[in-house]
Amino acid sequence: MTKDLDWENLGFSYIKTDYRFISRYKDGEWDEGELTTDNQLHISEGSTALHYGQQCFEGMKAYRTEDGSINLFRPYENASRMKKSCERLLMAVYPEDKFVEAVKKVVRANEEWVPPYGTGSSLYLRPYMIGVGDNIGIKSADEYIFSIFAMPVGSYFKGGMKPSNFVVSGYDRAAPKGTGAAKVGGNYAASLLPGKEAKSRSFSDAVYLDPETHTKIEEVGAANFFGITKDDVFVTPKSPSILPSITKYSLLWLAENRLNLDTLEGDVYISDIDQFKEAGACGTAAVIAPIGGLQVEDDFHVFYSETEVGPVTKRLYNELVGIQFGDIAAPEGWIEKV
Ligand SMILES: Cc1ncc(COP(=O)(O)O)c(C=O)c1O
């Protein structure tokens, strides 16, 4: 049984589903955790998450397959990245195996909200952790809340993948040795203004350069960058201030092992973008958002086309989405059944 929703026309907005998982950390340990129907939190006004940004989160999806079962895509990678985010912000770590178990509990409890196969929609999962308790000094909290909620979301591109244009921002989203590699709210707060400015100029989002030299591409909005060179090398930036995208590392593997391309993770100089015949942004939400054109100061650079998706981008997209929805055989360990 599934809910009666217009599955094919879902966007990406908050929908209150039936159950969320919540666990509390106090006196040095996590409680068992429980599923609850209550979507409100009641926390101390002194919570470190409110004042000092001591919080982090994850984003992942559950996919309905043709046989009606439900796939999680590389959930241990999300668990491991959240552990790193917690360590960076001196927060308690939620055990990785329990993280995946809790994700499964939330999906099972909200099974009626998992979109039907063939609609392109999926169940988005948002694990997060916040520092709570009565504090006010700038120090790590003694108490934490870890929670996971879920909501059905639509396919990012209705009626097929389409390229869009982006603009190189003059702002930084993260500092050179700051928290760029951690999935923490402060990075996203810092990206709201550059994102708004990009959108007000009719671009999809801002492209961020490396915060130290401003010569190399780092991220595209809340997604990683990749390009396909004229001699068919899959290239993606490497930097300690980029969020390590699970989608990006999956595409890197697929480019090498399924598309037989050479791959390179390294510096991507903005002065060198005409080496790419195709480019895209990748992440859980969009899978791949093809980059049609990129505004770099006064120059507008078109990669493959402003209206058509390049052939390599299309193959990468089909391979990855096929694996996520169970239509194409997955590499060992990529799919976890709920
Ligand atoms: C800043 C940033 N970069 C990259 C990504 C893509 O990461 P992933 O592929 O793990 O979703 C995200 C989304 O989670 C993000 O917020």
XYZ file of C-alpha atoms and ligand atoms in Angstrom, residues 59 81 173 183 188 219 221-224 243-248 282-284, ligand 1:
35
model
C 21.153 13.400 2.934
C 30.754 10.833 6.619
C 31.516 28.680 1.217
C 28.406 18.384 6.303
C 25.114 26.085 4.057
C 31.890 22.930 -5.638
C 26.093 24.909 -5.114
C 25.474 21.903 -2.839
C 27.066 19.471 -5.286
C 30.495 18.390 -6.527
C 32.448 17.864 0.789
C 33.359 14.321 -0.345
C 30.283 13.500 -2.414
C 29.170 9.871 -2.382
C 27.601 10.417 -5.814
C 30.897 11.817 -7.139
C 26.592 15.746 -8.913
C 24.940 14.896 -5.619
C 22.135 12.894 -4.029
C 28.193 20.971 -0.387
C 27.823 19.660 -0.992
N 28.654 19.100 -1.889
C 28.364 17.905 -2.451
C 27.202 17.213 -2.159
C 26.914 15.898 -2.793
O 27.153 14.866 -1.897
P 26.415 13.470 -2.037
O 26.737 12.969 -3.407
O 27.010 12.610 -0.991
O 24.979 13.742 -1.871
C 26.293 17.775 -1.252
C 25.037 17.088 -0.940
O 24.972 16.321 -0.034
C 26.620 19.007 -0.646
O 25.773 19.551 0.253
